[in-house]
Short mmCIF file of C-alpha atoms in Angstrom, two decimals:
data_model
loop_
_atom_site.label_atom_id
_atom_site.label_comp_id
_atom_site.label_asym_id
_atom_site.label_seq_id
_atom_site.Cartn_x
_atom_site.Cartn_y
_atom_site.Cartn_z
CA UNK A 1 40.46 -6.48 -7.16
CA UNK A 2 41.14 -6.46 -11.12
CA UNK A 3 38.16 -3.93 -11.02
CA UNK A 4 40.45 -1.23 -8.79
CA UNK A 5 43.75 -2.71 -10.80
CA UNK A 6 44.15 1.01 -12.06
CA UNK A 7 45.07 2.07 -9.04
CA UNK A 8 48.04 -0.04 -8.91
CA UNK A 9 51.08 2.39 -7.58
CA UNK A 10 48.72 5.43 -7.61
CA UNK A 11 48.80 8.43 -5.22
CA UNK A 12 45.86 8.22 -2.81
CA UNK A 13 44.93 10.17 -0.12
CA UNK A 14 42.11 9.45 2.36
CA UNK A 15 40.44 12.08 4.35
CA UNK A 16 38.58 11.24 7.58
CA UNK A 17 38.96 8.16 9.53
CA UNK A 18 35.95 6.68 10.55
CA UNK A 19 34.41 3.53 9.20
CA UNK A 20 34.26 4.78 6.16
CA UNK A 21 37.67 6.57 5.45
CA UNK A 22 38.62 2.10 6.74
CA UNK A 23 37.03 0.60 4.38
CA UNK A 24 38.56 2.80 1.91
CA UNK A 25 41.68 2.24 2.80
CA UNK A 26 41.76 -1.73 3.19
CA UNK A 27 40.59 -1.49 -0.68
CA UNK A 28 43.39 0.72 -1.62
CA UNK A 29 45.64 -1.23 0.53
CA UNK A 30 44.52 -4.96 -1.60
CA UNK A 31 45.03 -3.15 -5.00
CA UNK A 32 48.14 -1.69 -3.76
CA UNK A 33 47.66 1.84 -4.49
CA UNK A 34 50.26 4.08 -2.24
CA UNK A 35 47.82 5.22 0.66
CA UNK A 36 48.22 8.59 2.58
CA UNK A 37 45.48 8.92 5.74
CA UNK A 38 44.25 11.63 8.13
CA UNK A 39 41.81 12.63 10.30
CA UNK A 40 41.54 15.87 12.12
CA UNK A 41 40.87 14.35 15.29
CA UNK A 42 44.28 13.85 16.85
CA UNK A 43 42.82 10.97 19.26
CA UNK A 44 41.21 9.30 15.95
CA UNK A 45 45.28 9.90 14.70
CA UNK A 46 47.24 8.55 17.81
CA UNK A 47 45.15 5.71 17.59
CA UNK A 48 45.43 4.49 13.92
CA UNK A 49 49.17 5.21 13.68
CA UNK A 50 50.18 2.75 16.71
CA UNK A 51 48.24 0.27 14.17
CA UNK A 52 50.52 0.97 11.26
CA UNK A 53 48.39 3.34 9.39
CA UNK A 54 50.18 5.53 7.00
CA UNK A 55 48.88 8.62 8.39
CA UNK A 56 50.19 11.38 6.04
CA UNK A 57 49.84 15.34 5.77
CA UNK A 58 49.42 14.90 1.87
CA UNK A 59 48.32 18.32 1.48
CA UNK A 60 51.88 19.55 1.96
CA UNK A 61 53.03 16.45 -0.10
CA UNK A 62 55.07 17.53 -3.32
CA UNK A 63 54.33 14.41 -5.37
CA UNK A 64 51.04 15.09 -6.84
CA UNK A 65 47.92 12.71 -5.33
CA UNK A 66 46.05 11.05 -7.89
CA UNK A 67 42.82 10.43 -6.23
CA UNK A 68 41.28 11.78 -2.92
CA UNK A 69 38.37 10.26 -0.68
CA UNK A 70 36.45 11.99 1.23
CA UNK A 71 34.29 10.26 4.47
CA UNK A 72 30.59 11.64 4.22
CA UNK A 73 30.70 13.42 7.20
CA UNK A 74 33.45 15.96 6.04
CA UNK A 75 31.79 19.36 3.86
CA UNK A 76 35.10 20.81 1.84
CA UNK A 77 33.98 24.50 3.02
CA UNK A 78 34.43 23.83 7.00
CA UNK A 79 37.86 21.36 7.13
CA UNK A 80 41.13 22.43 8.03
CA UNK A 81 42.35 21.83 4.33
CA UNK A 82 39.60 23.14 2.58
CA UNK A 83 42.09 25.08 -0.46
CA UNK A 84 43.61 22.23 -0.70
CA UNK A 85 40.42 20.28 -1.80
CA UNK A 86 38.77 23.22 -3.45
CA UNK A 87 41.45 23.71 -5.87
CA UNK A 88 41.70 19.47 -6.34
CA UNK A 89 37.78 19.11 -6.76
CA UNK A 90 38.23 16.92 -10.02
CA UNK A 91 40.04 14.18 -8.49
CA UNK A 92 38.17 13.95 -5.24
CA UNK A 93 35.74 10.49 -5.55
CA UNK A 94 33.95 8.80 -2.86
CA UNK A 95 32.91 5.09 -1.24
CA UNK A 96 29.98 5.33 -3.55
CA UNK A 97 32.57 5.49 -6.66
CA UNK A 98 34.32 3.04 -5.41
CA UNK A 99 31.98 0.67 -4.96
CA UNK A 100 30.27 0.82 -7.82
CA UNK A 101 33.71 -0.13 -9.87
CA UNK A 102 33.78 -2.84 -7.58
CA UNK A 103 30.14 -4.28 -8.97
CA UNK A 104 29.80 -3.14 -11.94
CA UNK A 105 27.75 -6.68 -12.73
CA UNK A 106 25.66 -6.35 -10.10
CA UNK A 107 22.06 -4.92 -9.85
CA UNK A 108 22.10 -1.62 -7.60
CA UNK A 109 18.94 -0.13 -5.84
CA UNK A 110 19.53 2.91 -4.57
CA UNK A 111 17.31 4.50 -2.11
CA UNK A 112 17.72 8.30 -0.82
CA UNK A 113 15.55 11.05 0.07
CA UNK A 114 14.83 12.59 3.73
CA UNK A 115 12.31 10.75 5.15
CA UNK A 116 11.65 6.81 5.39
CA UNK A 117 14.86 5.24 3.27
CA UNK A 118 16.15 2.70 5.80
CA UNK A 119 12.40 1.22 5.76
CA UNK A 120 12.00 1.77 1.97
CA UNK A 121 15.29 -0.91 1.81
CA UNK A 122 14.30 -3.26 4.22
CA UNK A 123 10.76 -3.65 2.61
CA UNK A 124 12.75 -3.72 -0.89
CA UNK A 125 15.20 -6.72 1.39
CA UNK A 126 11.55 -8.77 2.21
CA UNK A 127 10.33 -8.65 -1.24
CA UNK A 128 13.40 -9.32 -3.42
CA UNK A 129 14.88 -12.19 -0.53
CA UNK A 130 10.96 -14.20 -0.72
CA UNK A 131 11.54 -13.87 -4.76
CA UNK A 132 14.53 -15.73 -4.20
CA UNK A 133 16.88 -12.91 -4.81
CA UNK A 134 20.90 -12.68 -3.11
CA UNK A 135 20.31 -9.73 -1.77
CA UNK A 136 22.25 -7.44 0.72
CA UNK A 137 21.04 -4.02 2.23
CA UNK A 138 24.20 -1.41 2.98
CA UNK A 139 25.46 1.92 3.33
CA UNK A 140 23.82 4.61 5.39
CA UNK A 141 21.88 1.90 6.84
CA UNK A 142 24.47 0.68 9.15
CA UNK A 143 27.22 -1.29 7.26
CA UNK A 144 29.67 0.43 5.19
CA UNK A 145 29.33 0.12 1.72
CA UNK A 146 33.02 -1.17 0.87
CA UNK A 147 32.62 -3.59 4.55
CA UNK A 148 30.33 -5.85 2.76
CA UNK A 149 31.54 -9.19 1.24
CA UNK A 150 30.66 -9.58 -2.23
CA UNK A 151 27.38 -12.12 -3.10
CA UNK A 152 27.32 -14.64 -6.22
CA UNK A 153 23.95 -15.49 -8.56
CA UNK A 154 21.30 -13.17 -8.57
CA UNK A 155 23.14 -10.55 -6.81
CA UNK A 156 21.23 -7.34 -6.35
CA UNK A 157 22.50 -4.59 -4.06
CA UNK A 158 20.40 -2.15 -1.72
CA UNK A 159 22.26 1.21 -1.07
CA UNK A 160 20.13 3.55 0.90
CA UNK A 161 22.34 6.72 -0.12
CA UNK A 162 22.34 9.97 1.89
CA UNK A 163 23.29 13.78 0.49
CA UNK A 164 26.36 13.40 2.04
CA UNK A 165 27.40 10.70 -0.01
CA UNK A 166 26.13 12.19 -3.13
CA UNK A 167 27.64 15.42 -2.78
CA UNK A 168 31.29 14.45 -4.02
CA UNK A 169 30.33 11.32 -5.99
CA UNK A 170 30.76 11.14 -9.61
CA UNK A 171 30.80 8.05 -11.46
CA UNK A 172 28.17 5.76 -9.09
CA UNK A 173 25.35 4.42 -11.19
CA UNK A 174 22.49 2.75 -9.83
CA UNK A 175 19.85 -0.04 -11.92
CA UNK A 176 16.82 1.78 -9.92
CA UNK A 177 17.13 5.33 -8.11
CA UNK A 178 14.78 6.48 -5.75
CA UNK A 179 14.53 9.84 -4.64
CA UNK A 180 11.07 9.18 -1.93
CA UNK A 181 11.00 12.23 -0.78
CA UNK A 182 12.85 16.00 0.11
CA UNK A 183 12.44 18.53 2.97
CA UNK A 184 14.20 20.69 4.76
CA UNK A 185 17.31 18.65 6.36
CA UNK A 186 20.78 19.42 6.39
CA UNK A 187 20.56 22.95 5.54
CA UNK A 188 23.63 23.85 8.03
CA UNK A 189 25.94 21.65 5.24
CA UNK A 190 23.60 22.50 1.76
CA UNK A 191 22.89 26.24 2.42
CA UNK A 192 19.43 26.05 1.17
CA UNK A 193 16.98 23.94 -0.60
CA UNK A 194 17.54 23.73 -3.92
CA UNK A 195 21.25 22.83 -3.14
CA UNK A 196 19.75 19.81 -1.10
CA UNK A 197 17.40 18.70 -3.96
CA UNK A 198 20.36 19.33 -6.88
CA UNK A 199 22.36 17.13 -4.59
CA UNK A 200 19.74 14.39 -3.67
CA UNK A 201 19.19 14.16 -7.61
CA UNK A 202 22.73 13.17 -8.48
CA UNK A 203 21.81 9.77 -7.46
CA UNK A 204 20.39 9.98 -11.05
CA UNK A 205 23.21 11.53 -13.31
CA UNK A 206 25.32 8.23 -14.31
CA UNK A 207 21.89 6.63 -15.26
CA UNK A 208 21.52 5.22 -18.82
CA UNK A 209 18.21 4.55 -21.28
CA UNK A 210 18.64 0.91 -19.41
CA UNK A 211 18.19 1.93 -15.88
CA UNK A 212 14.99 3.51 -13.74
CA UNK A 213 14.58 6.76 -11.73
CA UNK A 214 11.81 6.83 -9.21
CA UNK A 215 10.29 10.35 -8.04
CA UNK A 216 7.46 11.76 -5.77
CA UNK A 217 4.58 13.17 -7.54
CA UNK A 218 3.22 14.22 -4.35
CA UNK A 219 6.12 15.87 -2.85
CA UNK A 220 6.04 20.03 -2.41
CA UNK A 221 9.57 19.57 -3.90
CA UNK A 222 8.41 16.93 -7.35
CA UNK A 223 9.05 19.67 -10.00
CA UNK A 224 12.26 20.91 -8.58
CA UNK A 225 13.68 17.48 -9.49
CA UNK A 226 11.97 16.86 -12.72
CA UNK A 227 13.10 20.14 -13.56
CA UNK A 228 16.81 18.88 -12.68
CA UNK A 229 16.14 15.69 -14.68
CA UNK A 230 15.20 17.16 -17.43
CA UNK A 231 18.18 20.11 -17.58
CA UNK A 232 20.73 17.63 -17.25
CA UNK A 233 18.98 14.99 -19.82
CA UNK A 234 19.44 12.33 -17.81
CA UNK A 235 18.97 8.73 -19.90
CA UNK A 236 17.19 7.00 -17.81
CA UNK A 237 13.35 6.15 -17.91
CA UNK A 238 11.18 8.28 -15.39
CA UNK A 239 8.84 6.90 -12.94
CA UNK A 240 6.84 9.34 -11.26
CA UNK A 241 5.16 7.30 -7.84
CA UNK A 242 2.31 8.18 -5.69
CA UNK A 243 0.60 6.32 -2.55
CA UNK A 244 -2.15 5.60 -5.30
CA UNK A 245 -0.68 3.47 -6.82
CA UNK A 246 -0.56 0.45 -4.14
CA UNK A 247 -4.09 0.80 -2.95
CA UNK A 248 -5.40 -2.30 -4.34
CA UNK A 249 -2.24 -3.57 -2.18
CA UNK A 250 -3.90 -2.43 0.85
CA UNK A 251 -7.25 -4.13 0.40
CA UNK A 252 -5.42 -6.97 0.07
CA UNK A 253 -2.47 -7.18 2.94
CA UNK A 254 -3.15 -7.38 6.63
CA UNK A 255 -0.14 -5.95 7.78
CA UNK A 256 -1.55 -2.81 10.20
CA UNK A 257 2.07 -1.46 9.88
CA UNK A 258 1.06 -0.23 6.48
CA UNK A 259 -1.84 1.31 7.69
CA UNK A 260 1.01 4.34 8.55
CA UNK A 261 0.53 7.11 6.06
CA UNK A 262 4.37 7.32 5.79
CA UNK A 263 4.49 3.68 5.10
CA UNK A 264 2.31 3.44 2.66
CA UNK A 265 4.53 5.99 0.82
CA UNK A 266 7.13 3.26 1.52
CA UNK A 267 5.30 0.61 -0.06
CA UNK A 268 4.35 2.35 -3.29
CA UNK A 269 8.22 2.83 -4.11
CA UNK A 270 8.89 -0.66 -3.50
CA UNK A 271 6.21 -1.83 -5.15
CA UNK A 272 7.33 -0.03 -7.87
CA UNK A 273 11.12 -0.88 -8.30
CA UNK A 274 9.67 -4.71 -7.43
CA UNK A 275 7.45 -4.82 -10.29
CA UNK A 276 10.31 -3.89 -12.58
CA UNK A 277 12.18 -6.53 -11.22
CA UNK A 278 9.21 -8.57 -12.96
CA UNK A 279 8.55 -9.46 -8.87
CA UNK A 280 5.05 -11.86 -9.15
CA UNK A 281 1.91 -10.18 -6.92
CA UNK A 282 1.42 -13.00 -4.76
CA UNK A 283 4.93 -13.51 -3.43
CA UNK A 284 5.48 -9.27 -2.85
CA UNK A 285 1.81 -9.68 -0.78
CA UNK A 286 3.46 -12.35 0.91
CA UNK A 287 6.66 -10.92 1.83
CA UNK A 288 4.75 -7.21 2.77
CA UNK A 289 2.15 -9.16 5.14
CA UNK A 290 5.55 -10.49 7.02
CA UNK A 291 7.65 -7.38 7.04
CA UNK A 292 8.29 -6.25 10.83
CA UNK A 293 8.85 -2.48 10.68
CA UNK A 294 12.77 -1.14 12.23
CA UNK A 295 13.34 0.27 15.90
CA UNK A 296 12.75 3.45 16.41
CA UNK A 297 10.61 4.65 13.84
CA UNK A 298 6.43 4.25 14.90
CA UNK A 299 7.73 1.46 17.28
CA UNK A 300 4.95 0.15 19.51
CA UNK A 301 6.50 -0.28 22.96
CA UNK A 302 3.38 -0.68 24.62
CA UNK A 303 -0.23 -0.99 23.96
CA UNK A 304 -3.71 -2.13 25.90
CA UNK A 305 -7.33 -0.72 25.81
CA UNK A 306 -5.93 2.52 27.41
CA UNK A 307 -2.38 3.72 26.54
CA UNK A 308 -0.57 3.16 23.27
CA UNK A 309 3.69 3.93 23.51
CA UNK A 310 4.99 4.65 20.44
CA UNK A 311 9.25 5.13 20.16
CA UNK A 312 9.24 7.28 17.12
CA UNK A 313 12.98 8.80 17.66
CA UNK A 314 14.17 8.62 14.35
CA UNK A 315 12.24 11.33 13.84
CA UNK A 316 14.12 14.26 13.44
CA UNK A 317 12.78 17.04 11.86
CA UNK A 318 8.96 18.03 11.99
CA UNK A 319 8.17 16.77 8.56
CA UNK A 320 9.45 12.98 10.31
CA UNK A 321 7.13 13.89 12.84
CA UNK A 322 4.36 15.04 11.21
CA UNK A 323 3.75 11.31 10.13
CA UNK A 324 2.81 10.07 13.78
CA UNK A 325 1.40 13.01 14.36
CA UNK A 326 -1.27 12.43 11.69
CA UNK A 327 -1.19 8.19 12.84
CA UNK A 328 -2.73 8.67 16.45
CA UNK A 329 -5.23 10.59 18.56
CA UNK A 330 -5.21 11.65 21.94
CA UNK A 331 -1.36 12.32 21.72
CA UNK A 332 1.05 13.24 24.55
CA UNK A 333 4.16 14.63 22.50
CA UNK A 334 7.63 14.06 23.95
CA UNK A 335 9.59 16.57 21.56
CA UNK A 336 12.48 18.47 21.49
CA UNK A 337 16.80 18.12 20.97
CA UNK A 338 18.55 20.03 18.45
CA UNK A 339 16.51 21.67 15.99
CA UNK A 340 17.23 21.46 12.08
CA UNK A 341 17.56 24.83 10.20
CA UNK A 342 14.60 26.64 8.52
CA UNK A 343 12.54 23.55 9.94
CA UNK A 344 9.00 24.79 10.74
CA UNK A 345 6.24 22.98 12.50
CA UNK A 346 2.71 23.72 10.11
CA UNK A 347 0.15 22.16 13.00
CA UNK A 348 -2.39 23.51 11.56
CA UNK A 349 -3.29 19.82 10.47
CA UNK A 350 -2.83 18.17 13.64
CA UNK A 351 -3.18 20.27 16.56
CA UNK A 352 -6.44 18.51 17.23
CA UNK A 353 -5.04 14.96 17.85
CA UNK A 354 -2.07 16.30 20.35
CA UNK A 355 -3.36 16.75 24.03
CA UNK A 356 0.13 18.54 25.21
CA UNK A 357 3.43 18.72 24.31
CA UNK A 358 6.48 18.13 26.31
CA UNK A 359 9.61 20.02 25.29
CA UNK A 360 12.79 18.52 26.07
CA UNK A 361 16.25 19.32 25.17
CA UNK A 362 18.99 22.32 25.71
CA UNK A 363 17.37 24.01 22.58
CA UNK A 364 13.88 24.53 24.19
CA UNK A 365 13.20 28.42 23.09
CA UNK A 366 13.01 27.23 19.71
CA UNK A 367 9.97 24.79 20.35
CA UNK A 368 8.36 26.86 22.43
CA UNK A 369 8.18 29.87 19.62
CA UNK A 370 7.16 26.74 17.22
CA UNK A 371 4.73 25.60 19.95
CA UNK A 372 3.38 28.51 21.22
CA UNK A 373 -0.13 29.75 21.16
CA UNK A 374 -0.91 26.76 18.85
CA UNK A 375 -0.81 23.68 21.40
CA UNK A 376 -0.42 23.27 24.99
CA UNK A 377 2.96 22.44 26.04
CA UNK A 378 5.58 22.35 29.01
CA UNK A 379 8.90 22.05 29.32
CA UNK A 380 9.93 18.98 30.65
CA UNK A 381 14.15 19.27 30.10
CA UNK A 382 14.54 15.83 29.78
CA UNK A 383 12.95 12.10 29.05
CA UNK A 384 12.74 11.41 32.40
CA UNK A 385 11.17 14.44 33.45
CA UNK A 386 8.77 14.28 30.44
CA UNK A 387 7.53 10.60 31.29
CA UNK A 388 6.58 11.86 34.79
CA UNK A 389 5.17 14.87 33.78
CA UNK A 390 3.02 12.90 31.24
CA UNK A 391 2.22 10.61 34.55
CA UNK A 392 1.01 12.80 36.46
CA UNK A 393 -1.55 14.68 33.57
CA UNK A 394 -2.60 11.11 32.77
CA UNK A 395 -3.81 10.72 36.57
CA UNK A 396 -5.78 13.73 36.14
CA UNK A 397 -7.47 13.18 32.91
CA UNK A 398 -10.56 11.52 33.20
CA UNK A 399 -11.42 10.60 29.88
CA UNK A 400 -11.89 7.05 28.97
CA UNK A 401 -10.40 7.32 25.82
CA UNK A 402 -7.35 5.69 24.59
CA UNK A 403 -4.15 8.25 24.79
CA UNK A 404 -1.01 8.02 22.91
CA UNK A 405 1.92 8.47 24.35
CA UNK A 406 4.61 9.51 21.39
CA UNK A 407 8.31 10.36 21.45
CA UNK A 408 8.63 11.77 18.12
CA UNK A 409 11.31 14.52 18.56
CA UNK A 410 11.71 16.49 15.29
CA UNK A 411 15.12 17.23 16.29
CA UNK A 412 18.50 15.59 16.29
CA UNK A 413 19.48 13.88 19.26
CA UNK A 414 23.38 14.78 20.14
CA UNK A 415 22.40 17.21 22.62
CA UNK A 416 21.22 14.59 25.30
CA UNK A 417 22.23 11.27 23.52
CA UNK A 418 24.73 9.98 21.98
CA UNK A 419 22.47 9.36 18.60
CA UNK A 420 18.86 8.61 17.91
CA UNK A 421 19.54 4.68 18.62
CA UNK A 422 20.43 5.64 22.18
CA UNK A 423 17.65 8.52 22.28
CA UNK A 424 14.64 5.39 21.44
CA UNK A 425 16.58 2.79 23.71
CA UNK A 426 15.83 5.06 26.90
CA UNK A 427 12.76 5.83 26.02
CA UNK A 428 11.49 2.11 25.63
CA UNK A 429 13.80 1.37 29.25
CA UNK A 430 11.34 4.08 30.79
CA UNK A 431 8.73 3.11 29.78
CA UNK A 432 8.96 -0.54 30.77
CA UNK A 433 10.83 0.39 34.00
CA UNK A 434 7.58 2.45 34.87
CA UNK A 435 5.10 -0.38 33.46
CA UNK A 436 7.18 -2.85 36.02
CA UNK A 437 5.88 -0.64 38.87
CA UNK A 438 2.46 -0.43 38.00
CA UNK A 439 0.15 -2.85 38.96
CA UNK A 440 -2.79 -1.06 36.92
CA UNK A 441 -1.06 0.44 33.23
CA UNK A 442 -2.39 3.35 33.42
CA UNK A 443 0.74 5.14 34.01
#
């Protein structure tokens, strides 16, 4: 802990509890810096202080705290101590900070944007692990940032980063630092747009002339963020990506999973930030051709001559969806939860490949005013109901052609489920049940 040693007998207070606001504190706790804690869930409270947590109200503390860290999840202008941290903005600093003080020596890939990051690491993971690489994939992914146990030799670091993170960071740094792509998504937290994108692009403001910044030529949003690199003169060389760029990749893998319009956008990035790792052709082909794609997002659950299953729940906003959407034909759409803000559905492109859709949800009247006079649709209230009603219009259509059957839906998932994990799971455990009971799969 030499790297945090300057926090020996320092002030500092940790705000939310979760897994994050934990791993910040066992840091602080090893480099013996005088911790304060809280959460604002008194259940979250109870339980930590029968554990010996120093839970603390540090706002009304009269010895001055030297550092505050934030958990992700918390926005400054909605908490129950929001003066407090509005008026102490300069020495709020987040996991993200910390972590990077911690590794310093290591190589850090950071991946953010709204759409396809946790697959843009894992195909990043494949590559760098068949060149040989110690490699380790954390943060938003799953595993806490300052949870993971350091790695020795050719130690190289995967972050996939979210806004939330970024927002209060300051001094993280990253070797390579994707932004893949930006659309409307967490607009209830960032206000509007460019707030989003201005936030997204921080990933790039501790960069140096050493260090790599990767961008989306093809995104509606590309010269917002150029526009932002360029204004704040960030260092760092400028790589502006496109799905172009891997095509000779394509004529040469056999992997159908990259056959996916969204993954190909995937594979271009980490083709990219793997050739500047001076990564040789022949082992990235190989590593690509063996890459099994992550639950949840395109997931095949089933597939024969007639029906094709597809657990796309991570999905959730239209732009996620709009991927699938554009994969298959024939397409019964399961869609529907809770809706992001100023998200639109433009089916203008796809209308043709989706049969019906099936609106499920509490938040229904918003899909069927996004739905409406574009598509046929019904509201089916919930999976279960959605999977029969999708039965039963299967029985009467008489077309021999194959049919998709697609959960994609463009919404978050806390108004039925627990999260979008949970949202998938049931899905695939319908499905399956219902294949079980069929002698013939035709639903």
């Amino acid at each position: 802990m030499l790297a945090l040693k300057k926090y020996q007998n320092k002030k500092i207070a940790i705000y939310g509890m979760g897994t994050t606001g934990l791993s910040v504190e066992k840091v602080f706790r090893k480099s013996k810096a005088k911790v304060f804690c809280w959460d604002d869930n008194q259940k979250v409270r109870s339980k930590l202080k029968k554990l010996n947590y120093p839970i603390s109200k540090f706002w009304l503390n009269k010895d001055l705290i030297d550092r505050v860290v934030i958990s992700p999840g918390i926005d400054i202008n909605k908490c129950k101590i929001e003066k407090f941290l509005k008026k102490n903005l300069n020495k709020i600093i987040t996991d993200l900070d910390l972590f990077f003080e911690l590794h310093k020596d290591s190589k850090i890939i950071s991946i953010t944007g709204t759409n396809g990051k946790s697959t843009t690491c894992k195909i990043i993971e494949k590559i760098l692990r068949a060149a040989k690489y110690n490699v380790k994939t954390v943060g938003n992914i799953g595993t806490p940032i300052l949870s993971t146990k350091r790695i020795k030799k050719k130690n190289i670091y995967i972050i996939e980063v979210s806004s939330y993170q970024l927002q209060y960071s300051k001094i993280f740094r990253s070797k390579h630092a994707a932004i893949l792509n930006n659309s409307p998504d967490h607009l209830e937290r960032h206000k509007n747009m460019k707030n989003y994108i201005n936030t997204k692009a921080k990933v790039f403001l501790a960069q140096n002339s050493s260090d790599f910044s990767y961008i989306n030529s093809e995104n509606k949003y590309f010269k917002d963020i150029k526009n932002f690199y360029k204004r704040k003169k960030i260092k760092s060389k400028l790589i502006c990506v496109k799905k172009s760029n891997c095509i000779f990749l394509l004529k040469k893998i056999t992997n159908k999973y990259f056959k996916i319009k969204g993954n190909i956008e995937n594979l271009a990035f980490s083709y990219r930030i793997a050739k500047n790792l001076k990564i040789k052709n022949e082992v990235l082909i190989r590593a690509i051709n063996q890459f099994k794609g992550l639950p949840h997002r395109q997931e095949i659950v089933f597939s024969d001559k007639r029906t094709l299953c597809i657990n796309d729940s991570k999905a959730t906003s239209f732009d996620a969806s709009l991927q699938s959407l554009m994969s298959y034909n024939n397409i019964y759409w399961i869609v529907g939860g809770l809706p992001k803000k100023n998200d639109y559905f433009y089916l203008k492109k796809v209308k043709k490949k989706i049969i019906k859709a099936y609106i499920i949800g509490k938040k229904n009247s918003f899909f069927k005013k996004q739905i409406k006079n574009k598509i046929p649709f019904v509201v089916s209230r919930n999976l279960r109901e959605a999977i029969n009603d999708i039965s039963y219009d299967l029985k009467l259509n008489r077309d021999l052609k194959k049919n998709t059957i697609l959960l994609s839906p463009a919404a978050a998932s806390f108004d039925q489920f627990q999260n979008f994990e949970n949202r998938g799971t049931y899905f695939k455990n319908l499905i399956l049940k219902k294949l079980k009971r069929k002698k013939n799969v035709n639903f």
